[in-house]
Amino acid sequence: MATKVQVPFYQDYHQMMDEIKPDGVIIVTPNNLHLPIAREVVKRGIPTLVEKPISDDLADAEKFVQEIAATKVPVLVGQHRRYNPFVNKAS
């Protein structure tokens, strides 16, 4: 699909960031991969949006918050279903 619309496709995020520097990254991988990828992206100084949960480990998530503060790289944790009417009704 990516070649059909002439967009580069990478199966390895390290390779992608080695070859290009994106303006930003949106991390929507399986939950256990959010934090390792986010750490690498922030290390490279790239603003990122991480889908929640950022981590299954609260202490590690808090450590990441401290790491972010030291770098000043913009990071946002998002919840894409916040305004979904089905989710609101279930609340």
mmCIF file of N, CA, C and O in Angstrom:
data_model
loop_
_atom_site.group_PDB
_atom_site.id
_atom_site.type_symbol
_atom_site.label_atom_id
_atom_site.label_comp_id
_atom_site.label_asym_id
_atom_site.label_seq_id
_atom_site.Cartn_x
_atom_site.Cartn_y
_atom_site.Cartn_z
ATOM 1 N N MET A 1 0.823 -1.202 0.000
ATOM 2 C CA MET A 1 0.000 0.000 0.000
ATOM 3 C C MET A 1 0.865 1.264 0.000
ATOM 4 O O MET A 1 0.566 2.203 -0.698
ATOM 5 N N ALA A 2 1.929 1.287 0.798
ATOM 6 C CA ALA A 2 2.767 2.479 0.878
ATOM 7 C C ALA A 2 3.385 2.815 -0.471
ATOM 8 O O ALA A 2 3.412 3.980 -0.868
ATOM 9 N N THR A 3 3.866 1.807 -1.194
ATOM 10 C CA THR A 3 4.457 2.078 -2.513
ATOM 11 C C THR A 3 3.405 2.564 -3.505
ATOM 12 O O THR A 3 3.707 3.380 -4.363
ATOM 13 N N LYS A 4 2.193 2.083 -3.335
ATOM 14 C CA LYS A 4 1.110 2.507 -4.222
ATOM 15 C C LYS A 4 0.857 4.013 -4.118
ATOM 16 O O LYS A 4 0.560 4.672 -5.102
ATOM 17 N N VAL A 5 0.981 4.562 -2.918
ATOM 18 C CA VAL A 5 0.764 5.996 -2.719
ATOM 19 C C VAL A 5 2.087 6.752 -2.577
ATOM 20 O O VAL A 5 2.109 7.905 -2.179
ATOM 21 N N GLN A 6 3.187 6.071 -2.908
ATOM 22 C CA GLN A 6 4.529 6.659 -2.923
ATOM 23 C C GLN A 6 4.933 7.265 -1.576
ATOM 24 O O GLN A 6 5.401 8.395 -1.494
ATOM 25 N N VAL A 7 4.740 6.473 -0.523
ATOM 26 C CA VAL A 7 5.118 6.873 0.828
ATOM 27 C C VAL A 7 6.134 5.857 1.336
ATOM 28 O O VAL A 7 5.935 4.654 1.172
ATOM 29 N N PRO A 8 7.220 6.320 1.945
ATOM 30 C CA PRO A 8 8.185 5.347 2.460
ATOM 31 C C PRO A 8 7.569 4.484 3.555
ATOM 32 O O PRO A 8 6.750 4.947 4.338
ATOM 33 N N PHE A 9 7.969 3.212 3.589
ATOM 34 C CA PHE A 9 7.459 2.269 4.569
ATOM 35 C C PHE A 9 8.635 1.616 5.278
ATOM 36 O O PHE A 9 9.593 1.191 4.640
ATOM 37 N N TYR A 10 8.565 1.564 6.592
ATOM 38 C CA TYR A 10 9.629 0.962 7.387
ATOM 39 C C TYR A 10 9.021 -0.041 8.357
ATOM 40 O O TYR A 10 8.017 0.237 8.987
ATOM 41 N N GLN A 11 9.675 -1.186 8.499
ATOM 42 C CA GLN A 11 9.268 -2.150 9.505
ATOM 43 C C GLN A 11 10.080 -1.970 10.779
ATOM 44 O O GLN A 11 9.746 -2.550 11.805
ATOM 45 N N ASP A 12 11.125 -1.169 10.710
ATOM 46 C CA ASP A 12 11.997 -0.932 11.859
ATOM 47 C C ASP A 12 12.056 0.569 12.128
ATOM 48 O O ASP A 12 12.532 1.331 11.289
ATOM 49 N N TYR A 13 11.559 0.992 13.271
ATOM 50 C CA TYR A 13 11.512 2.424 13.577
ATOM 51 C C TYR A 13 12.903 3.020 13.732
ATOM 52 O O TYR A 13 13.107 4.201 13.450
ATOM 53 N N HIS A 14 13.872 2.230 14.158
ATOM 54 C CA HIS A 14 15.248 2.739 14.231
ATOM 55 C C HIS A 14 15.748 3.112 12.833
ATOM 56 O O HIS A 14 16.316 4.186 12.642
ATOM 57 N N GLN A 15 15.528 2.217 11.883
ATOM 58 C CA GLN A 15 15.945 2.475 10.509
ATOM 59 C C GLN A 15 15.269 3.724 9.958
ATOM 60 O O GLN A 15 15.904 4.561 9.325
ATOM 61 N N MET A 16 13.983 3.851 10.232
ATOM 62 C CA MET A 16 13.242 5.015 9.744
ATOM 63 C C MET A 16 13.858 6.306 10.277
ATOM 64 O O MET A 16 14.122 7.242 9.535
ATOM 65 N N MET A 17 14.128 6.330 11.584
ATOM 66 C CA MET A 17 14.669 7.563 12.173
ATOM 67 C C MET A 17 16.132 7.775 11.814
ATOM 68 O O MET A 17 16.616 8.892 11.869
ATOM 69 N N ASP A 18 16.849 6.704 11.432
ATOM 70 C CA ASP A 18 18.215 6.856 10.939
ATOM 71 C C ASP A 18 18.227 7.491 9.555
ATOM 72 O O ASP A 18 19.127 8.256 9.218
ATOM 73 N N GLU A 19 17.230 7.152 8.745
ATOM 74 C CA GLU A 19 17.190 7.619 7.365
ATOM 75 C C GLU A 19 16.495 8.964 7.197
ATOM 76 O O GLU A 19 16.843 9.735 6.309
ATOM 77 N N ILE A 20 15.495 9.229 8.003
ATOM 78 C CA ILE A 20 14.786 10.510 7.916
ATOM 79 C C ILE A 20 14.561 11.033 9.324
ATOM 80 O O ILE A 20 14.573 10.272 10.288
ATOM 81 N N LYS A 21 14.369 12.327 9.473
ATOM 82 C CA LYS A 21 13.984 12.872 10.773
ATOM 83 C C LYS A 21 12.567 13.420 10.629
ATOM 84 O O LYS A 21 12.351 14.499 10.095
ATOM 85 N N PRO A 22 11.597 12.656 11.110
ATOM 86 C CA PRO A 22 10.216 13.131 10.999
ATOM 87 C C PRO A 22 9.981 14.366 11.861
ATOM 88 O O PRO A 22 10.672 14.578 12.859
ATOM 89 N N ASP A 23 8.996 15.165 11.479
ATOM 90 C CA ASP A 23 8.613 16.336 12.271
ATOM 91 C C ASP A 23 7.968 15.907 13.584
ATOM 92 O O ASP A 23 7.989 16.641 14.563
ATOM 93 N N GLY A 24 7.394 14.724 13.593
ATOM 94 C CA GLY A 24 6.756 14.181 14.781
ATOM 95 C C GLY A 24 6.447 12.723 14.563
ATOM 96 O O GLY A 24 6.493 12.234 13.433
ATOM 97 N N VAL A 25 6.154 12.023 15.647
ATOM 98 C CA VAL A 25 5.854 10.595 15.582
ATOM 99 C C VAL A 25 4.598 10.327 16.398
ATOM 100 O O VAL A 25 4.422 10.887 17.482
ATOM 101 N N ILE A 26 3.734 9.474 15.871
ATOM 102 C CA ILE A 26 2.568 9.006 16.598
ATOM 103 C C ILE A 26 2.778 7.521 16.860
ATOM 104 O O ILE A 26 2.940 6.735 15.918
ATOM 105 N N ILE A 27 2.794 7.130 18.127
ATOM 106 C CA ILE A 27 3.061 5.746 18.504
ATOM 107 C C ILE A 27 1.744 5.055 18.820
ATOM 108 O O ILE A 27 1.078 5.391 19.807
ATOM 109 N N VAL A 28 1.363 4.109 17.966
ATOM 110 C CA VAL A 28 0.112 3.369 18.131
ATOM 111 C C VAL A 28 0.373 1.871 17.991
ATOM 112 O O VAL A 28 -0.390 1.155 17.367
ATOM 113 N N THR A 29 1.441 1.429 18.586
ATOM 114 C CA THR A 29 1.842 0.028 18.557
ATOM 115 C C THR A 29 1.145 -0.735 19.682
ATOM 116 O O THR A 29 0.449 -0.127 20.501
ATOM 117 N N PRO A 30 1.371 -2.041 19.796
ATOM 118 C CA PRO A 30 0.865 -2.741 20.980
ATOM 119 C C PRO A 30 1.396 -2.079 22.260
ATOM 120 O O PRO A 30 2.518 -1.543 22.278
ATOM 121 N N ASN A 31 0.598 -2.107 23.307
ATOM 122 C CA ASN A 31 0.900 -1.371 24.549
ATOM 123 C C ASN A 31 2.303 -1.594 25.083
ATOM 124 O O ASN A 31 2.964 -0.651 25.514
ATOM 125 N N ASN A 32 2.786 -2.826 25.061
ATOM 126 C CA ASN A 32 4.103 -3.106 25.637
ATOM 127 C C ASN A 32 5.247 -2.471 24.860
ATOM 128 O O ASN A 32 6.370 -2.405 25.350
ATOM 129 N N LEU A 33 4.983 -1.962 23.671
ATOM 130 C CA LEU A 33 6.026 -1.314 22.867
ATOM 131 C C LEU A 33 6.003 0.210 22.968
ATOM 132 O O LEU A 33 6.917 0.875 22.484
ATOM 133 N N HIS A 34 4.971 0.779 23.563
ATOM 134 C CA HIS A 34 4.856 2.237 23.628
ATOM 135 C C HIS A 34 6.091 2.887 24.241
ATOM 136 O O HIS A 34 6.686 3.797 23.647
ATOM 137 N N LEU A 35 6.452 2.472 25.430
ATOM 138 C CA LEU A 35 7.523 3.147 26.152
ATOM 139 C C LEU A 35 8.901 2.962 25.516
ATOM 140 O O LEU A 35 9.637 3.950 25.381
ATOM 141 N N PRO A 36 9.289 1.770 25.085
ATOM 142 C CA PRO A 36 10.603 1.652 24.443
ATOM 143 C C PRO A 36 10.733 2.526 23.189
ATOM 144 O O PRO A 36 11.761 3.173 22.965
ATOM 145 N N ILE A 37 9.678 2.568 22.392
ATOM 146 C CA ILE A 37 9.716 3.400 21.184
ATOM 147 C C ILE A 37 9.723 4.875 21.563
ATOM 148 O O ILE A 37 10.500 5.661 21.015
ATOM 149 N N ALA A 38 8.884 5.265 22.506
ATOM 150 C CA ALA A 38 8.831 6.667 22.928
ATOM 151 C C ALA A 38 10.185 7.131 23.446
ATOM 152 O O ALA A 38 10.610 8.255 23.159
ATOM 153 N N ARG A 39 10.853 6.292 24.209
ATOM 154 C CA ARG A 39 12.182 6.664 24.721
ATOM 155 C C ARG A 39 13.157 6.925 23.572
ATOM 156 O O ARG A 39 13.925 7.881 23.610
ATOM 157 N N GLU A 40 13.130 6.074 22.565
ATOM 158 C CA GLU A 40 14.034 6.253 21.425
ATOM 159 C C GLU A 40 13.701 7.520 20.652
ATOM 160 O O GLU A 40 14.581 8.274 20.249
ATOM 161 N N VAL A 41 12.419 7.770 20.458
ATOM 162 C CA VAL A 41 11.994 8.966 19.728
ATOM 163 C C VAL A 41 12.418 10.231 20.481
ATOM 164 O O VAL A 41 12.984 11.154 19.899
ATOM 165 N N VAL A 42 12.172 10.268 21.783
ATOM 166 C CA VAL A 42 12.536 11.434 22.598
ATOM 167 C C VAL A 42 14.052 11.606 22.621
ATOM 168 O O VAL A 42 14.558 12.725 22.539
ATOM 169 N N LYS A 43 14.783 10.511 22.709
ATOM 170 C CA LYS A 43 16.249 10.567 22.691
ATOM 171 C C LYS A 43 16.753 11.269 21.429
ATOM 172 O O LYS A 43 17.749 11.972 21.448
ATOM 173 N N ARG A 44 16.005 11.112 20.343
ATOM 174 C CA ARG A 44 16.386 11.726 19.072
ATOM 175 C C ARG A 44 15.810 13.133 18.917
ATOM 176 O O ARG A 44 15.963 13.763 17.882
ATOM 177 N N GLY A 45 15.100 13.616 19.935
ATOM 178 C CA GLY A 45 14.591 14.989 19.919
ATOM 179 C C GLY A 45 13.366 15.203 19.058
ATOM 180 O O GLY A 45 13.093 16.324 18.639
ATOM 181 N N ILE A 46 12.605 14.156 18.817
ATOM 182 C CA ILE A 46 11.434 14.250 17.938
ATOM 183 C C ILE A 46 10.161 14.309 18.782
ATOM 184 O O ILE A 46 9.913 13.430 19.603
ATOM 185 N N PRO A 47 9.325 15.346 18.596
ATOM 186 C CA PRO A 47 8.044 15.417 19.314
ATOM 187 C C PRO A 47 7.200 14.182 19.022
ATOM 188 O O PRO A 47 7.218 13.653 17.903
ATOM 189 N N THR A 48 6.460 13.728 20.032
ATOM 190 C CA THR A 48 5.704 12.492 19.857
ATOM 191 C C THR A 48 4.355 12.520 20.559
ATOM 192 O O THR A 48 4.182 13.180 21.566
ATOM 193 N N LEU A 49 3.431 11.779 19.966
ATOM 194 C CA LEU A 49 2.128 11.504 20.564
ATOM 195 C C LEU A 49 2.108 10.006 20.820
ATOM 196 O O LEU A 49 2.288 9.204 19.897
ATOM 197 N N VAL A 50 1.915 9.616 22.068
ATOM 198 C CA VAL A 50 1.889 8.209 22.454
ATOM 199 C C VAL A 50 0.465 7.838 22.819
ATOM 200 O O VAL A 50 -0.148 8.493 23.666
ATOM 201 N N GLU A 51 -0.032 6.795 22.191
ATOM 202 C CA GLU A 51 -1.361 6.301 22.557
ATOM 203 C C GLU A 51 -1.285 5.703 23.958
ATOM 204 O O GLU A 51 -0.269 5.163 24.368
ATOM 205 N N LYS A 52 -2.343 5.828 24.726
ATOM 206 C CA LYS A 52 -2.345 5.283 26.077
ATOM 207 C C LYS A 52 -2.585 3.784 26.049
ATOM 208 O O LYS A 52 -3.149 3.300 25.078
ATOM 209 N N PRO A 53 -2.181 3.067 27.006
ATOM 210 C CA PRO A 53 -1.388 3.477 28.164
ATOM 211 C C PRO A 53 0.078 3.628 27.774
ATOM 212 O O PRO A 53 0.583 2.902 26.920
ATOM 213 N N ILE A 54 0.736 4.574 28.389
ATOM 214 C CA ILE A 54 2.143 4.771 28.059
ATOM 215 C C ILE A 54 2.986 3.600 28.552
ATOM 216 O O ILE A 54 4.004 3.260 27.964
ATOM 217 N N SER A 55 2.558 2.960 29.643
ATOM 218 C CA SER A 55 3.286 1.814 30.190
ATOM 219 C C SER A 55 2.362 1.009 31.094
ATOM 220 O O SER A 55 1.401 1.539 31.641
ATOM 221 N N ASP A 56 2.702 -0.263 31.271
ATOM 222 C CA ASP A 56 1.989 -1.101 32.231
ATOM 223 C C ASP A 56 2.622 -1.007 33.617
ATOM 224 O O ASP A 56 2.133 -1.597 34.567
ATOM 225 N N ASP A 57 3.711 -0.262 33.711
ATOM 226 C CA ASP A 57 4.474 -0.140 34.952
ATOM 227 C C ASP A 57 4.496 1.333 35.371
ATOM 228 O O ASP A 57 5.136 2.163 34.721
ATOM 229 N N LEU A 58 3.791 1.664 36.453
ATOM 230 C CA LEU A 58 3.672 3.057 36.887
ATOM 231 C C LEU A 58 5.027 3.684 37.195
ATOM 232 O O LEU A 58 5.291 4.819 36.799
ATOM 233 N N ALA A 59 5.903 2.964 37.869
ATOM 234 C CA ALA A 59 7.218 3.508 38.213
ATOM 235 C C ALA A 59 8.017 3.828 36.956
ATOM 236 O O ALA A 59 8.694 4.868 36.881
ATOM 237 N N ASP A 60 7.937 2.972 35.937
ATOM 238 C CA ASP A 60 8.661 3.221 34.695
ATOM 239 C C ASP A 60 8.061 4.410 33.943
ATOM 240 O O ASP A 60 8.782 5.224 33.359
ATOM 241 N N ALA A 61 6.734 4.532 33.975
ATOM 242 C CA ALA A 61 6.088 5.677 33.340
ATOM 243 C C ALA A 61 6.508 6.978 34.026
ATOM 244 O O ALA A 61 6.783 7.976 33.366
ATOM 245 N N GLU A 62 6.579 6.962 35.352
ATOM 246 C CA GLU A 62 7.012 8.155 36.084
ATOM 247 C C GLU A 62 8.469 8.497 35.762
ATOM 248 O O GLU A 62 8.822 9.667 35.622
ATOM 249 N N LYS A 63 9.294 7.480 35.616
ATOM 250 C CA LYS A 63 10.696 7.698 35.227
ATOM 251 C C LYS A 63 10.760 8.347 33.846
ATOM 252 O O LYS A 63 11.548 9.265 33.610
ATOM 253 N N PHE A 64 9.903 7.893 32.927
ATOM 254 C CA PHE A 64 9.867 8.475 31.588
ATOM 255 C C PHE A 64 9.462 9.944 31.630
ATOM 256 O O PHE A 64 10.007 10.764 30.899
ATOM 257 N N VAL A 65 8.518 10.277 32.500
ATOM 258 C CA VAL A 65 8.111 11.685 32.653
ATOM 259 C C VAL A 65 9.317 12.532 33.059
ATOM 260 O O VAL A 65 9.522 13.635 32.540
ATOM 261 N N GLN A 66 10.140 12.031 33.951
ATOM 262 C CA GLN A 66 11.355 12.748 34.358
ATOM 263 C C GLN A 66 12.333 12.860 33.199
ATOM 264 O O GLN A 66 12.965 13.900 33.003
ATOM 265 N N GLU A 67 12.454 11.805 32.408
ATOM 266 C CA GLU A 67 13.335 11.835 31.238
ATOM 267 C C GLU A 67 12.876 12.896 30.233
ATOM 268 O O GLU A 67 13.683 13.626 29.669
ATOM 269 N N ILE A 68 11.569 12.966 30.035
ATOM 270 C CA ILE A 68 11.012 13.964 29.110
ATOM 271 C C ILE A 68 11.335 15.372 29.606
ATOM 272 O O ILE A 68 11.762 16.232 28.836
ATOM 273 N N ALA A 69 11.127 15.604 30.888
ATOM 274 C CA ALA A 69 11.367 16.935 31.462
ATOM 275 C C ALA A 69 12.807 17.373 31.252
ATOM 276 O O ALA A 69 13.071 18.558 31.017
ATOM 277 N N ALA A 70 13.729 16.441 31.310
ATOM 278 C CA ALA A 70 15.150 16.771 31.120
ATOM 279 C C ALA A 70 15.466 17.123 29.674
ATOM 280 O O ALA A 70 16.407 17.869 29.414
ATOM 281 N N THR A 71 14.678 16.626 28.728
ATOM 282 C CA THR A 71 14.973 16.871 27.315
ATOM 283 C C THR A 71 14.224 18.056 26.737
ATOM 284 O O THR A 71 14.630 18.605 25.732
ATOM 285 N N LYS A 72 13.084 18.396 27.308
ATOM 286 C CA LYS A 72 12.207 19.466 26.789
ATOM 287 C C LYS A 72 11.571 19.105 25.444
ATOM 288 O O LYS A 72 11.074 19.968 24.736
ATOM 289 N N VAL A 73 11.584 17.827 25.068
ATOM 290 C CA VAL A 73 10.935 17.385 23.834
ATOM 291 C C VAL A 73 9.431 17.277 24.096
ATOM 292 O O VAL A 73 9.024 16.657 25.082
ATOM 293 N N PRO A 74 8.600 17.871 23.240
ATOM 294 C CA PRO A 74 7.154 17.781 23.452
ATOM 295 C C PRO A 74 6.641 16.339 23.327
ATOM 296 O O PRO A 74 6.919 15.658 22.341
ATOM 297 N N VAL A 75 5.917 15.891 24.341
ATOM 298 C CA VAL A 75 5.318 14.551 24.345
ATOM 299 C C VAL A 75 3.890 14.681 24.852
ATOM 300 O O VAL A 75 3.638 15.372 25.829
ATOM 301 N N LEU A 76 2.981 14.010 24.180
ATOM 302 C CA LEU A 76 1.577 14.019 24.570
ATOM 303 C C LEU A 76 1.087 12.577 24.598
ATOM 304 O O LEU A 76 1.407 11.790 23.708
ATOM 305 N N VAL A 77 0.333 12.230 25.613
ATOM 306 C CA VAL A 77 -0.297 10.912 25.681
ATOM 307 C C VAL A 77 -1.754 11.104 25.308
ATOM 308 O O VAL A 77 -2.442 11.948 25.882
ATOM 309 N N GLY A 78 -2.222 10.334 24.337
ATOM 310 C CA GLY A 78 -3.560 10.555 23.816
ATOM 311 C C GLY A 78 -4.502 9.397 24.061
ATOM 312 O O GLY A 78 -4.098 8.269 24.280
ATOM 313 N N GLN A 79 -5.774 9.708 24.007
ATOM 314 C CA GLN A 79 -6.850 8.714 24.102
ATOM 315 C C GLN A 79 -7.798 9.029 22.968
ATOM 316 O O GLN A 79 -8.589 9.954 23.047
ATOM 317 N N HIS A 80 -7.702 8.295 21.895
ATOM 318 C CA HIS A 80 -8.448 8.615 20.681
ATOM 319 C C HIS A 80 -9.951 8.382 20.785
ATOM 320 O O HIS A 80 -10.694 8.832 19.935
ATOM 321 N N ARG A 81 -10.419 7.717 21.811
ATOM 322 C CA ARG A 81 -11.859 7.450 21.923
ATOM 323 C C ARG A 81 -12.545 8.344 22.947
ATOM 324 O O ARG A 81 -13.672 8.092 23.334
ATOM 325 N N ARG A 82 -11.874 9.372 23.367
ATOM 326 C CA ARG A 82 -12.427 10.212 24.436
ATOM 327 C C ARG A 82 -13.836 10.724 24.128
ATOM 328 O O ARG A 82 -14.668 10.819 25.005
ATOM 329 N N TYR A 83 -14.077 11.097 22.888
ATOM 330 C CA TYR A 83 -15.379 11.675 22.541
ATOM 331 C C TYR A 83 -16.277 10.691 21.792
ATOM 332 O O TYR A 83 -17.287 11.079 21.229
ATOM 333 N N ASN A 84 -15.931 9.415 21.820
ATOM 334 C CA ASN A 84 -16.749 8.405 21.180
ATOM 335 C C ASN A 84 -18.066 8.279 21.950
ATOM 336 O O ASN A 84 -18.065 8.060 23.153
ATOM 337 N N PRO A 85 -19.207 8.417 21.272
ATOM 338 C CA PRO A 85 -20.492 8.382 21.984
ATOM 339 C C PRO A 85 -20.736 7.063 22.731
ATOM 340 O O PRO A 85 -21.371 7.052 23.784
ATOM 341 N N PHE A 86 -20.235 5.949 22.216
ATOM 342 C CA PHE A 86 -20.402 4.669 22.902
ATOM 343 C C PHE A 86 -19.613 4.638 24.212
ATOM 344 O O PHE A 86 -20.082 4.137 25.225
ATOM 345 N N VAL A 87 -18.414 5.200 24.197
ATOM 346 C CA VAL A 87 -17.603 5.260 25.402
ATOM 347 C C VAL A 87 -18.239 6.193 26.414
ATOM 348 O O VAL A 87 -18.328 5.890 27.621
ATOM 349 N N ASN A 88 -18.721 7.326 25.967
ATOM 350 C CA ASN A 88 -19.380 8.277 26.868
ATOM 351 C C ASN A 88 -20.625 7.666 27.502
ATOM 352 O O ASN A 88 -20.906 7.873 28.689
ATOM 353 N N LYS A 89 -21.389 6.912 26.740
ATOM 354 C CA LYS A 89 -22.599 6.301 27.265
ATOM 355 C C LYS A 89 -22.267 5.241 28.312
ATOM 356 O O LYS A 89 -22.966 5.099 29.307
ATOM 357 N N ALA A 90 -21.174 4.519 28.133
ATOM 358 C CA ALA A 90 -20.774 3.479 29.069
ATOM 359 C C ALA A 90 -20.223 4.054 30.362
ATOM 360 O O ALA A 90 -20.227 3.390 31.392
ATOM 361 N N SER A 91 -19.784 5.294 30.326
ATOM 362 C CA SER A 91 -19.170 5.897 31.531
ATOM 363 C C SER A 91 -20.152 6.068 32.609
ATOM 364 O O SER A 91 -20.959 6.623 32.929
#
